[in-house]
Amino acid sequence: MMMRSTMRRALAPLALMLLAACGDGVGKAGEAAAPSNRTIAATLKDDRSFAMLERVLDNAALGDVLAGKGPYTVFAPSDAAFAAAAGDLGDEAMKAQGAAMLRAHIVPGALTRADIVAAIERNGSGAAEMRTMANSLLTFTKEGDAVIVSGDNGARARLTAAETVASNGVVQPVDALLVRTTAAPAAD
Amino acid sequence: MYKLAPITTALVLALAAPTVVLADPGNGKGGDDRQERGNRGGDDDRGGGQGRGAGRDDDRRADRAGGRTETRIVEAVRGRSSERGDDARRSGDRRPDAPRDVRRALERQVLQTRDGRPVVYFNRDDDRGLIAGCPPGLAKKDNGCLPPGQARRIAAAAAGADRYESLWRRTGDESRYRYEDGYLYRMNPQGSLLGYLPVLGGALSPGAAWPSQYAYQPAPDYYSSYFGLPQNQDYRYADGALYGVDPKTQMISQVAALLTGQNLSVGQPLPEGYDIYNVPTAYRERYADSADALYRYNDGYVYQADPRTQLVTAVIQLLT
């Protein structure tokens, strides 16, 4: 009897992990889907919808960072999001701008969607904030079932598609950039 | 027989999550090695020999001995260090002709573990390490050291803003910014140059020499241990990034990590921007939020905070 009890306690963590892996990735705060054995860098590289992000990452020489230990959470704009607001950031001459843009899309630690939703609901204000690697703040709110993320200067995006829990953090797809760029200056 | 439980649990966790790092059960939540609160008195980093000296190298070797996995809870608290001077001397990159006004003292927090080991983390400069004066290689002209074409660009700025200027500007910052050839130039609203700084992706890129006038903070060994970085490089922190630098050539070899540089000190409130649970997957079992404690990850450490007061109560190292 004692042995059964001991084994039940020993296997409990495994059972929890298996349950988390079977879920839809939006569970209680603190829970995380079973991590992939691929890094964030590999995850982005394999996903064709992040081709532009991948190019900006390479340009800025940040590939080592997202292939390293981390952990980081990357709010990953789709190619369409880049095309709409900053289509030239993949250019060779835009390395520094690309690096600055990326830093505003990366936060420390592993941030699952369940963690984000739980924090929004826990805070009386209905919003939760995270500090980025650009030393700016991202504000998370809910609109119906959607999670909205806003940047310091009024940029606004929606968390889309499914998150990927990588070996060194999380990739959270977004449908827009988290820094609002101004219109290009008029030609003289 | 009860002793089988933790052993079996550890085995199960290790098998279920091969990337998981197991912490020392004796030091974590619920363990018997809780952090002692209070200020033991800060150690001056310079005086305490906590640079990249032999002592710290010994620490790192000890940490890695036998592949031992360890989590250490760090107790209070802080000292301040004029870091730039130490490291510049050690790295041999202090040049006698360098202007004095750019040798600003940078501060960093120095914590201690119970056994006296240093734990250092970085502070982020409000001005990002802005350098006063003329950029290297820029001919001094009668235009206030403006780079070639800059005066013309500033004049043009009145007609339309740089499309990406918002990438450099902070909330409430009225300065104007221009990026040119690896450097960011900061100007007042009237267009006078206030200073410049090298930036990630520009002058701070792999293959480039570290700008001799740019202040940095040397990374303590904890960071190279935590991030698993090669030991044959120097690591320098500047403006939110950790760079690998070849100690012989002073060339930047890699961008090793991004860091917030946020100051989370024991006894102080969690700063703005840490609302969401973000503990690394490998440590979630051990450091789960509860009614008694919050846990937040930042720059290689997990911070424990009181849910009621939001005060940071412990800093936890995550070494593998």
Short mmCIF file of C-alpha atoms in Angstrom, two decimals:
data_model
loop_
_atom_site.label_atom_id
_atom_site.label_comp_id
_atom_site.label_asym_id
_atom_site.label_seq_id
_atom_site.Cartn_x
_atom_site.Cartn_y
_atom_site.Cartn_z
CA MET A 1 0.00 0.00 0.00
CA MET A 2 2.76 2.33 0.95
CA MET A 3 4.57 1.58 -2.28
CA ARG A 4 1.44 2.39 -4.35
CA SER A 5 1.06 5.69 -2.58
CA THR A 6 4.67 6.53 -3.19
CA MET A 7 4.45 5.69 -6.85
CA ARG A 8 1.28 7.75 -7.28
CA ARG A 9 3.05 10.79 -5.89
CA ALA A 10 6.07 10.14 -8.02
CA LEU A 11 4.06 9.88 -11.22
CA ALA A 12 1.85 12.88 -10.54
CA PRO A 13 4.16 15.39 -12.26
CA LEU A 14 4.31 13.22 -15.36
CA ALA A 15 0.54 12.99 -15.45
CA LEU A 16 0.29 16.78 -15.21
CA MET A 17 2.74 17.23 -18.04
CA LEU A 18 0.89 14.77 -20.24
CA LEU A 19 -2.40 16.52 -19.55
CA ALA A 20 -0.88 19.87 -20.44
CA ALA A 21 0.50 18.46 -23.65
CA CYS A 22 -2.93 17.18 -24.65
CA GLY A 23 -4.67 20.50 -24.06
CA ASP A 24 -5.12 23.43 -26.39
CA GLY A 25 -2.33 25.43 -24.80
CA VAL A 26 -4.66 27.72 -22.88
CA GLY A 27 -4.84 26.31 -19.42
CA LYS A 28 -4.22 27.66 -15.98
CA ALA A 29 -1.46 30.16 -15.41
CA GLY A 30 1.79 28.45 -14.67
CA GLU A 31 0.96 25.52 -16.88
CA ALA A 32 2.70 25.22 -20.18
CA ALA A 33 2.30 22.90 -23.08
CA ALA A 34 5.07 20.36 -23.37
CA PRO A 35 7.97 22.18 -24.94
CA SER A 36 9.22 21.30 -28.35
CA ASN A 37 12.84 20.25 -28.56
CA ARG A 38 13.39 22.96 -31.17
CA THR A 39 14.61 26.41 -30.31
CA ILE A 40 12.79 29.63 -31.10
CA ALA A 41 15.24 30.26 -33.94
CA ALA A 42 14.51 26.85 -35.47
CA THR A 43 10.78 27.27 -34.98
CA LEU A 44 10.76 30.59 -36.83
CA LYS A 45 12.99 29.24 -39.56
CA ASP A 46 10.67 26.31 -40.23
CA ASP A 47 7.52 28.41 -40.41
CA ARG A 48 7.05 29.97 -43.82
CA SER A 49 4.78 32.69 -42.49
CA PHE A 50 7.77 34.23 -40.67
CA ALA A 51 10.14 34.53 -43.61
CA MET A 52 10.51 38.29 -43.17
CA LEU A 53 11.06 38.00 -39.44
CA GLU A 54 13.71 35.40 -40.13
CA ARG A 55 15.44 37.76 -42.56
CA VAL A 56 15.40 40.61 -40.07
CA LEU A 57 16.78 38.28 -37.40
CA ASP A 58 19.64 37.18 -39.63
CA ASN A 59 20.44 40.75 -40.60
CA ALA A 60 20.61 41.80 -36.98
CA ALA A 61 22.76 38.78 -36.06
CA LEU A 62 20.27 37.80 -33.38
CA GLY A 63 20.05 34.19 -34.49
CA ASP A 64 22.47 33.08 -31.74
CA VAL A 65 20.30 34.77 -29.15
CA LEU A 66 17.15 32.93 -30.14
CA ALA A 67 19.04 29.66 -30.57
CA GLY A 68 20.58 30.06 -27.12
CA LYS A 69 19.33 29.28 -23.66
CA GLY A 70 17.00 32.21 -23.18
CA PRO A 71 14.26 31.90 -22.36
CA TYR A 72 12.49 34.58 -24.36
CA THR A 73 9.01 35.09 -25.65
CA VAL A 74 8.93 36.42 -29.19
CA PHE A 75 5.83 38.17 -30.45
CA ALA A 76 6.27 37.16 -34.03
CA PRO A 77 4.76 39.41 -36.72
CA SER A 78 3.64 37.68 -39.85
CA ASP A 79 5.07 38.56 -43.24
CA ALA A 80 1.87 40.47 -43.94
CA ALA A 81 2.38 42.55 -40.83
CA PHE A 82 5.88 43.53 -41.95
CA ALA A 83 4.72 44.25 -45.48
CA ALA A 84 2.02 46.58 -44.22
CA ALA A 85 4.27 48.75 -42.09
CA ALA A 86 7.96 48.06 -42.51
CA GLY A 87 8.62 46.10 -45.65
CA ASP A 88 12.15 47.42 -45.97
CA LEU A 89 13.42 46.14 -42.63
CA GLY A 90 14.82 43.06 -44.28
CA ASP A 91 17.21 45.15 -46.34
CA GLU A 92 20.91 44.94 -45.65
CA ALA A 93 21.05 48.65 -44.91
CA MET A 94 18.36 48.36 -42.24
CA LYS A 95 20.15 46.06 -39.80
CA ALA A 96 20.08 48.45 -36.87
CA GLN A 97 16.47 49.43 -37.40
CA GLY A 98 15.56 45.76 -37.72
CA ALA A 99 17.40 44.93 -34.50
CA ALA A 100 15.63 47.73 -32.65
CA MET A 101 12.28 46.58 -34.00
CA LEU A 102 12.92 42.99 -32.92
CA ARG A 103 13.90 44.00 -29.40
CA ALA A 104 10.50 45.61 -28.99
CA HIS A 105 8.92 42.24 -29.81
CA ILE A 106 10.86 40.15 -27.31
CA VAL A 107 10.21 39.84 -23.57
CA PRO A 108 12.11 37.87 -20.93
CA GLY A 109 10.93 34.42 -19.91
CA ALA A 110 8.37 31.97 -21.19
CA LEU A 111 5.00 33.60 -21.58
CA THR A 112 2.21 31.23 -22.51
CA ARG A 113 -1.14 32.49 -23.66
CA ALA A 114 -2.69 30.99 -20.54
CA ASP A 115 -0.29 33.05 -18.42
CA ILE A 116 -1.24 36.21 -20.30
CA VAL A 117 -4.97 35.62 -19.97
CA ALA A 118 -4.66 34.74 -16.29
CA ALA A 119 -2.75 37.96 -15.58
CA ILE A 120 -5.30 40.07 -17.44
CA GLU A 121 -8.11 38.48 -15.48
CA ARG A 122 -6.26 38.72 -12.18
CA ASN A 123 -5.50 42.42 -12.51
CA GLY A 124 -8.38 44.64 -11.59
CA SER A 125 -7.56 46.95 -14.47
CA GLY A 126 -8.21 44.27 -17.05
CA ALA A 127 -4.72 44.76 -18.42
CA ALA A 128 -1.31 43.28 -17.82
CA GLU A 129 2.10 44.70 -18.73
CA MET A 130 5.43 43.20 -19.72
CA ARG A 131 8.81 44.86 -20.21
CA THR A 132 10.47 44.30 -23.57
CA MET A 133 14.12 43.99 -24.49
CA ALA A 134 13.80 47.48 -25.95
CA ASN A 135 12.95 48.77 -22.47
CA SER A 136 9.41 49.54 -23.58
CA LEU A 137 6.15 48.19 -22.20
CA LEU A 138 3.65 45.89 -23.86
CA THR A 139 0.10 46.05 -22.54
CA PHE A 140 -2.17 43.03 -22.88
CA THR A 141 -5.96 43.24 -22.81
CA LYS A 142 -8.85 41.07 -23.93
CA GLU A 143 -11.50 41.81 -26.53
CA GLY A 144 -13.95 38.98 -26.34
CA ASP A 145 -11.85 35.88 -26.71
CA ALA A 146 -9.03 37.70 -28.43
CA VAL A 147 -5.89 38.89 -26.69
CA ILE A 148 -4.74 42.33 -27.79
CA VAL A 149 -1.21 43.56 -27.28
CA SER A 150 -0.36 47.26 -27.48
CA GLY A 151 3.00 48.97 -27.69
CA ASP A 152 4.12 52.18 -25.99
CA ASN A 153 3.44 54.39 -28.96
CA GLY A 154 -0.02 53.16 -29.81
CA ALA A 155 0.80 50.17 -32.00
CA ARG A 156 -1.77 47.46 -31.60
CA ALA A 157 -1.82 43.79 -32.57
CA ARG A 158 -3.80 40.65 -31.92
CA LEU A 159 -2.34 37.34 -30.82
CA THR A 160 -3.12 35.00 -33.67
CA ALA A 161 -2.69 31.35 -34.50
CA ALA A 162 -1.33 28.96 -31.93
CA GLU A 163 1.61 29.60 -29.66
CA THR A 164 4.65 27.37 -29.90
CA VAL A 165 6.42 26.46 -26.70
CA ALA A 166 10.00 26.02 -27.84
CA SER A 167 12.91 24.61 -25.89
CA ASN A 168 14.08 28.12 -25.03
CA GLY A 169 10.89 30.13 -24.81
CA VAL A 170 7.65 30.76 -26.62
CA VAL A 171 6.66 32.06 -30.04
CA GLN A 172 3.42 34.06 -29.99
CA PRO A 173 2.28 35.03 -33.51
CA VAL A 174 0.86 38.55 -33.88
CA ASP A 175 -0.90 40.18 -36.81
CA ALA A 176 0.83 43.57 -36.66
CA LEU A 177 4.05 45.22 -35.54
CA LEU A 178 4.27 46.37 -31.93
CA VAL A 179 5.99 49.65 -32.81
CA ARG A 180 4.14 52.14 -34.93
CA THR A 181 6.23 53.68 -37.64
CA THR A 182 5.50 57.08 -39.05
CA ALA A 183 4.78 57.79 -42.66
CA ALA A 184 7.77 58.13 -44.94
CA PRO A 185 8.81 61.77 -45.45
CA ALA A 186 7.53 63.42 -48.53
CA ALA A 187 10.00 63.79 -51.36
CA ASP A 188 11.46 67.29 -51.77
CA MET B 1 10.49 3.67 1.32
CA TYR B 2 9.29 7.25 1.21
CA LYS B 3 12.74 8.22 0.08
CA LEU B 4 11.94 6.66 -3.25
CA ALA B 5 9.40 9.35 -4.06
CA PRO B 6 11.65 12.32 -4.78
CA ILE B 7 14.17 10.15 -6.59
CA THR B 8 11.51 8.64 -8.79
CA THR B 9 9.91 12.02 -9.36
CA ALA B 10 13.19 13.47 -10.48
CA LEU B 11 13.74 10.55 -12.83
CA VAL B 12 10.28 10.87 -14.29
CA LEU B 13 10.68 14.60 -14.83
CA ALA B 14 14.06 14.16 -16.43
CA LEU B 15 12.72 11.55 -18.82
CA ALA B 16 9.56 13.50 -19.62
CA ALA B 17 11.33 16.75 -20.37
CA PRO B 18 14.86 16.24 -21.59
CA THR B 19 15.57 19.97 -21.67
CA VAL B 20 14.44 20.49 -18.12
CA VAL B 21 17.04 21.49 -15.60
CA LEU B 22 16.33 20.14 -12.19
CA ALA B 23 17.01 22.37 -9.29
CA ASP B 24 18.46 21.27 -6.02
CA PRO B 25 15.44 20.22 -3.97
CA GLY B 26 17.00 21.54 -0.84
CA ASN B 27 17.11 25.10 -2.04
CA GLY B 28 13.88 25.73 -3.76
CA LYS B 29 10.36 26.45 -2.80
CA GLY B 30 9.34 24.38 0.10
CA GLY B 31 12.92 23.44 0.77
CA ASP B 32 14.73 24.16 3.96
CA ASP B 33 17.09 26.75 2.56
CA ARG B 34 14.81 29.73 2.44
CA GLN B 35 16.24 33.09 1.72
CA GLU B 36 17.12 35.17 4.74
CA ARG B 37 15.75 38.64 4.32
CA GLY B 38 17.60 41.73 5.22
CA ASN B 39 20.64 43.58 4.17
CA ARG B 40 23.92 41.94 4.88
CA GLY B 41 25.65 45.02 3.66
CA GLY B 42 26.69 45.68 0.17
CA ASP B 43 30.10 44.80 -1.07
CA ASP B 44 31.85 47.14 -3.33
CA ASP B 45 32.53 45.19 -6.44
CA ARG B 46 35.85 46.78 -7.04
CA GLY B 47 37.09 46.37 -3.53
CA GLY B 48 35.75 42.88 -3.22
CA GLY B 49 37.64 41.62 -6.18
CA GLN B 50 34.54 40.61 -8.02
CA GLY B 51 35.75 41.48 -11.45
CA ARG B 52 36.72 38.79 -13.84
CA GLY B 53 39.51 37.73 -11.56
CA ALA B 54 40.70 34.32 -10.55
CA GLY B 55 38.21 34.12 -7.73
CA ARG B 56 35.23 34.29 -9.99
CA ASP B 57 36.75 31.84 -12.41
CA ASP B 58 37.12 29.47 -9.51
CA ASP B 59 33.48 29.94 -8.70
CA ARG B 60 32.48 29.03 -12.20
CA ARG B 61 34.61 25.93 -12.23
CA ALA B 62 33.14 24.91 -8.91
CA ASP B 63 29.62 25.47 -10.24
CA ARG B 64 30.28 23.27 -13.20
CA ALA B 65 32.15 20.55 -11.38
CA GLY B 66 30.75 17.16 -12.15
CA GLY B 67 27.85 18.62 -14.07
CA ARG B 68 26.16 19.38 -10.79
CA THR B 69 22.85 21.11 -11.09
CA GLU B 70 22.29 23.82 -8.57
CA THR B 71 19.86 26.50 -7.68
CA ARG B 72 20.94 29.11 -5.22
CA ILE B 73 18.72 31.54 -3.48
CA VAL B 74 20.46 34.79 -3.05
CA GLU B 75 20.05 37.01 -0.12
CA ALA B 76 20.21 40.74 0.11
CA VAL B 77 21.59 42.96 -1.11
CA ARG B 78 23.40 45.53 -2.98
CA GLY B 79 26.51 47.48 -3.43
CA ARG B 80 27.48 49.76 -6.21
CA SER B 81 30.43 49.64 -8.39
CA SER B 82 32.16 52.06 -10.64
CA GLU B 83 32.52 49.39 -13.19
CA ARG B 84 33.92 51.01 -16.24
CA GLY B 85 37.26 51.84 -14.72
CA ASP B 86 37.95 48.30 -13.52
CA ASP B 87 37.14 46.61 -16.70
CA ALA B 88 38.82 49.11 -18.92
CA ARG B 89 42.04 48.57 -17.04
CA ARG B 90 41.71 44.83 -17.17
CA SER B 91 40.85 44.70 -20.81
CA GLY B 92 43.66 47.02 -21.68
CA ASP B 93 41.43 49.21 -23.82
CA ARG B 94 41.73 52.38 -21.83
CA ARG B 95 43.39 54.85 -24.05
CA PRO B 96 45.18 57.80 -22.55
CA ASP B 97 43.89 60.11 -25.24
CA ALA B 98 40.23 59.22 -24.67
CA PRO B 99 38.12 62.15 -23.50
CA ARG B 100 37.44 62.12 -19.80
CA ASP B 101 33.85 63.18 -20.16
CA VAL B 102 32.82 59.87 -21.69
CA ARG B 103 34.26 57.79 -18.88
CA ARG B 104 31.13 57.80 -16.91
CA ALA B 105 30.77 55.48 -13.99
CA LEU B 106 28.23 52.77 -14.56
CA GLU B 107 26.51 51.20 -11.64
CA ARG B 108 25.59 47.63 -11.13
CA GLN B 109 24.03 45.70 -8.33
CA VAL B 110 26.13 43.28 -6.36
CA LEU B 111 24.37 40.59 -4.40
CA GLN B 112 25.84 37.82 -2.36
CA THR B 113 24.89 34.24 -1.82
CA ARG B 114 25.12 32.92 1.69
CA ASP B 115 28.57 31.59 1.05
CA GLY B 116 29.74 34.98 -0.13
CA ARG B 117 29.70 34.39 -3.87
CA PRO B 118 28.97 37.48 -5.90
CA VAL B 119 25.82 37.74 -7.92
CA VAL B 120 25.83 40.73 -10.19
CA TYR B 121 23.25 42.05 -12.51
CA PHE B 122 23.07 45.07 -14.66
CA ASN B 123 21.43 48.43 -14.64
CA ARG B 124 20.14 49.98 -17.78
CA ASP B 125 21.32 53.48 -18.44
CA ASP B 126 18.52 55.93 -18.98
CA ASP B 127 20.48 57.54 -21.79
CA ARG B 128 21.65 54.17 -23.14
CA GLY B 129 25.30 55.09 -22.78
CA LEU B 130 25.18 58.19 -24.90
CA ILE B 131 28.66 59.47 -25.68
CA ALA B 132 29.25 63.19 -25.74
CA GLY B 133 31.41 64.62 -28.46
CA CYS B 134 32.33 63.59 -31.95
CA PRO B 135 32.02 60.06 -33.24
CA PRO B 136 35.23 58.24 -34.13
CA GLY B 137 36.54 59.07 -37.56
CA LEU B 138 34.35 62.11 -37.89
CA ALA B 139 36.21 65.20 -38.93
CA LYS B 140 35.66 68.08 -36.55
CA LYS B 141 34.05 70.85 -38.46
CA ASP B 142 32.35 74.02 -37.53
CA ASN B 143 28.95 72.42 -37.59
CA GLY B 144 28.98 70.96 -34.08
CA CYS B 145 30.56 67.66 -35.07
CA LEU B 146 27.68 66.66 -37.24
CA PRO B 147 28.38 63.69 -39.48
CA PRO B 148 28.57 64.17 -43.23
CA GLY B 149 25.20 65.17 -44.54
CA GLN B 150 23.72 65.33 -41.07
CA ALA B 151 23.10 69.08 -41.11
CA ARG B 152 21.21 68.66 -44.35
CA ARG B 153 19.23 65.78 -42.91
CA ILE B 154 18.35 67.72 -39.80
CA ALA B 155 17.06 70.52 -41.94
CA ALA B 156 15.05 68.03 -43.94
CA ALA B 157 13.69 66.56 -40.73
CA ALA B 158 11.56 69.63 -40.26
CA ALA B 159 9.59 68.57 -43.32
CA GLY B 160 9.13 64.94 -42.35
CA ALA B 161 10.24 62.60 -39.62
CA ASP B 162 12.49 59.60 -40.05
CA ARG B 163 10.09 56.75 -40.56
CA TYR B 164 11.76 54.65 -37.89
CA GLU B 165 12.57 57.37 -35.39
CA SER B 166 10.00 55.91 -33.01
CA LEU B 167 12.25 52.87 -32.63
CA TRP B 168 14.77 54.97 -30.75
CA ARG B 169 12.57 57.38 -28.84
CA ARG B 170 11.29 56.60 -25.36
CA THR B 171 7.96 57.73 -23.96
CA GLY B 172 8.14 61.40 -23.04
CA ASP B 173 11.44 61.87 -24.87
CA GLU B 174 11.46 65.02 -26.99
CA SER B 175 14.86 64.41 -28.53
CA ARG B 176 15.30 63.79 -32.21
CA TYR B 177 17.19 60.75 -33.41
CA ARG B 178 19.02 59.89 -36.57
CA TYR B 179 20.76 56.64 -37.40
CA GLU B 180 23.77 56.81 -39.67
CA ASP B 181 26.52 54.30 -40.44
CA GLY B 182 26.30 52.26 -37.26
CA TYR B 183 25.69 55.11 -34.85
CA LEU B 184 22.60 56.75 -33.46
CA TYR B 185 22.70 60.52 -33.11
CA ARG B 186 20.63 62.27 -30.51
CA MET B 187 19.66 65.89 -31.02
CA ASN B 188 17.57 68.34 -29.10
CA PRO B 189 14.31 69.51 -30.71
CA GLN B 190 16.21 72.46 -32.21
CA GLY B 191 18.60 70.10 -33.97
CA SER B 192 21.77 70.53 -31.91
CA LEU B 193 23.75 67.34 -31.47
CA LEU B 194 23.66 66.05 -27.89
CA GLY B 195 25.66 62.89 -28.37
CA TYR B 196 25.87 59.61 -30.16
CA LEU B 197 26.02 55.93 -29.41
CA PRO B 198 26.78 52.72 -31.25
CA VAL B 199 23.78 50.44 -31.57
CA LEU B 200 23.01 46.77 -31.94
CA GLY B 201 22.99 45.86 -35.60
CA GLY B 202 25.14 48.89 -36.37
CA ALA B 203 28.56 49.51 -34.85
CA LEU B 204 27.77 46.78 -32.31
CA SER B 205 27.69 43.88 -34.75
CA PRO B 206 29.73 40.69 -35.02
CA GLY B 207 32.95 41.39 -36.88
CA ALA B 208 33.15 45.01 -35.76
CA ALA B 209 35.70 46.27 -33.24
CA TRP B 210 34.23 47.37 -29.92
CA PRO B 211 33.97 51.18 -30.07
CA SER B 212 36.76 52.34 -27.79
CA GLN B 213 34.81 55.17 -26.22
CA TYR B 214 31.66 53.20 -25.53
CA ALA B 215 31.15 52.30 -21.87
CA TYR B 216 30.12 48.78 -20.97
CA GLN B 217 29.78 46.55 -17.97
CA PRO B 218 31.75 43.31 -17.93
CA ALA B 219 29.50 40.32 -17.49
CA PRO B 220 30.12 38.25 -14.40
CA ASP B 221 30.77 34.57 -14.93
CA TYR B 222 27.26 33.75 -13.86
CA TYR B 223 26.01 34.98 -17.21
CA SER B 224 28.37 32.91 -19.29
CA SER B 225 27.54 29.94 -17.09
CA TYR B 226 23.82 30.49 -17.28
CA PHE B 227 23.74 31.07 -21.02
CA GLY B 228 26.29 28.33 -21.68
CA LEU B 229 28.70 30.63 -23.51
CA PRO B 230 32.24 29.75 -24.62
CA GLN B 231 34.86 30.63 -22.03
CA ASN B 232 37.43 31.97 -24.44
CA GLN B 233 35.56 35.23 -24.95
CA ASP B 234 34.97 38.32 -22.86
CA TYR B 235 31.34 39.24 -22.36
CA ARG B 236 30.21 42.82 -22.19
CA TYR B 237 26.85 44.25 -21.34
CA ALA B 238 25.72 47.49 -22.95
CA ASP B 239 22.26 48.92 -23.50
CA GLY B 240 20.28 45.73 -23.09
CA ALA B 241 22.51 43.26 -24.88
CA LEU B 242 25.34 40.92 -23.98
CA TYR B 243 28.17 40.79 -26.50
CA GLY B 244 30.97 38.28 -26.88
CA VAL B 245 34.26 40.05 -27.55
CA ASP B 246 37.58 38.51 -28.53
CA PRO B 247 39.92 39.56 -25.71
CA LYS B 248 42.89 39.83 -28.06
CA THR B 249 41.43 41.68 -31.00
CA GLN B 250 38.53 43.48 -29.25
CA MET B 251 36.33 42.34 -32.11
CA ILE B 252 32.72 41.52 -31.38
CA SER B 253 32.27 37.81 -31.94
CA GLN B 254 28.57 37.41 -31.24
CA VAL B 255 25.44 38.88 -29.75
CA ALA B 256 25.11 36.40 -26.91
CA ALA B 257 21.88 37.44 -25.18
CA LEU B 258 19.32 40.15 -24.85
CA LEU B 259 18.76 41.43 -21.33
CA THR B 260 16.31 43.91 -19.91
CA GLY B 261 18.88 45.42 -17.55
CA GLN B 262 16.02 46.00 -15.15
CA ASN B 263 16.88 46.50 -11.52
CA LEU B 264 14.96 44.02 -9.37
CA SER B 265 16.37 44.32 -5.88
CA VAL B 266 15.43 42.50 -2.72
CA GLY B 267 13.24 44.75 -0.61
CA GLN B 268 12.11 46.83 -3.57
CA PRO B 269 8.78 46.51 -5.39
CA LEU B 270 8.64 44.56 -8.61
CA PRO B 271 9.13 47.17 -11.31
CA GLU B 272 6.51 48.03 -13.86
CA GLY B 273 6.16 45.40 -16.54
CA TYR B 274 6.30 42.12 -14.64
CA ASP B 275 2.61 41.38 -14.33
CA ILE B 276 2.68 38.05 -16.11
CA TYR B 277 4.08 34.76 -14.87
CA ASN B 278 7.07 33.98 -17.09
CA VAL B 279 9.19 31.44 -15.27
CA PRO B 280 11.14 29.15 -17.63
CA THR B 281 9.37 25.89 -18.38
CA ALA B 282 12.04 23.88 -16.62
CA TYR B 283 11.41 25.65 -13.33
CA ARG B 284 7.64 25.94 -13.28
CA GLU B 285 7.12 22.97 -11.02
CA ARG B 286 9.38 24.49 -8.43
CA TYR B 287 8.51 28.15 -8.75
CA ALA B 288 4.76 28.30 -9.27
CA ASP B 289 2.79 31.36 -8.20
CA SER B 290 0.80 30.82 -5.03
CA ALA B 291 -0.99 32.83 -2.37
CA ASP B 292 2.34 33.15 -0.58
CA ALA B 293 4.74 33.95 -3.37
CA LEU B 294 5.00 35.27 -6.90
CA TYR B 295 7.85 34.27 -9.17
CA ARG B 296 9.12 36.22 -12.13
CA TYR B 297 12.03 35.53 -14.46
CA ASN B 298 14.39 38.26 -15.60
CA ASP B 299 17.90 38.21 -17.07
CA GLY B 300 18.91 34.78 -15.86
CA TYR B 301 17.37 34.93 -12.40
CA VAL B 302 14.02 34.08 -10.87
CA TYR B 303 12.70 36.66 -8.45
CA GLN B 304 10.38 35.79 -5.61
CA ALA B 305 7.94 38.49 -4.50
CA ASP B 306 5.27 38.89 -1.87
CA PRO B 307 1.85 38.89 -3.59
CA ARG B 308 0.43 41.40 -1.12
CA THR B 309 3.22 43.96 -0.98
CA GLN B 310 4.77 43.18 -4.40
CA LEU B 311 8.16 43.48 -2.72
CA VAL B 312 10.94 41.27 -4.01
CA THR B 313 11.89 38.84 -1.27
CA ALA B 314 14.51 36.65 -2.96
CA VAL B 315 16.73 36.40 -5.99
CA ILE B 316 17.26 32.87 -7.23
CA GLN B 317 20.12 31.75 -9.42
CA LEU B 318 19.41 29.18 -12.07
CA LEU B 319 22.67 27.40 -12.73
CA THR B 320 23.13 24.19 -14.62
#
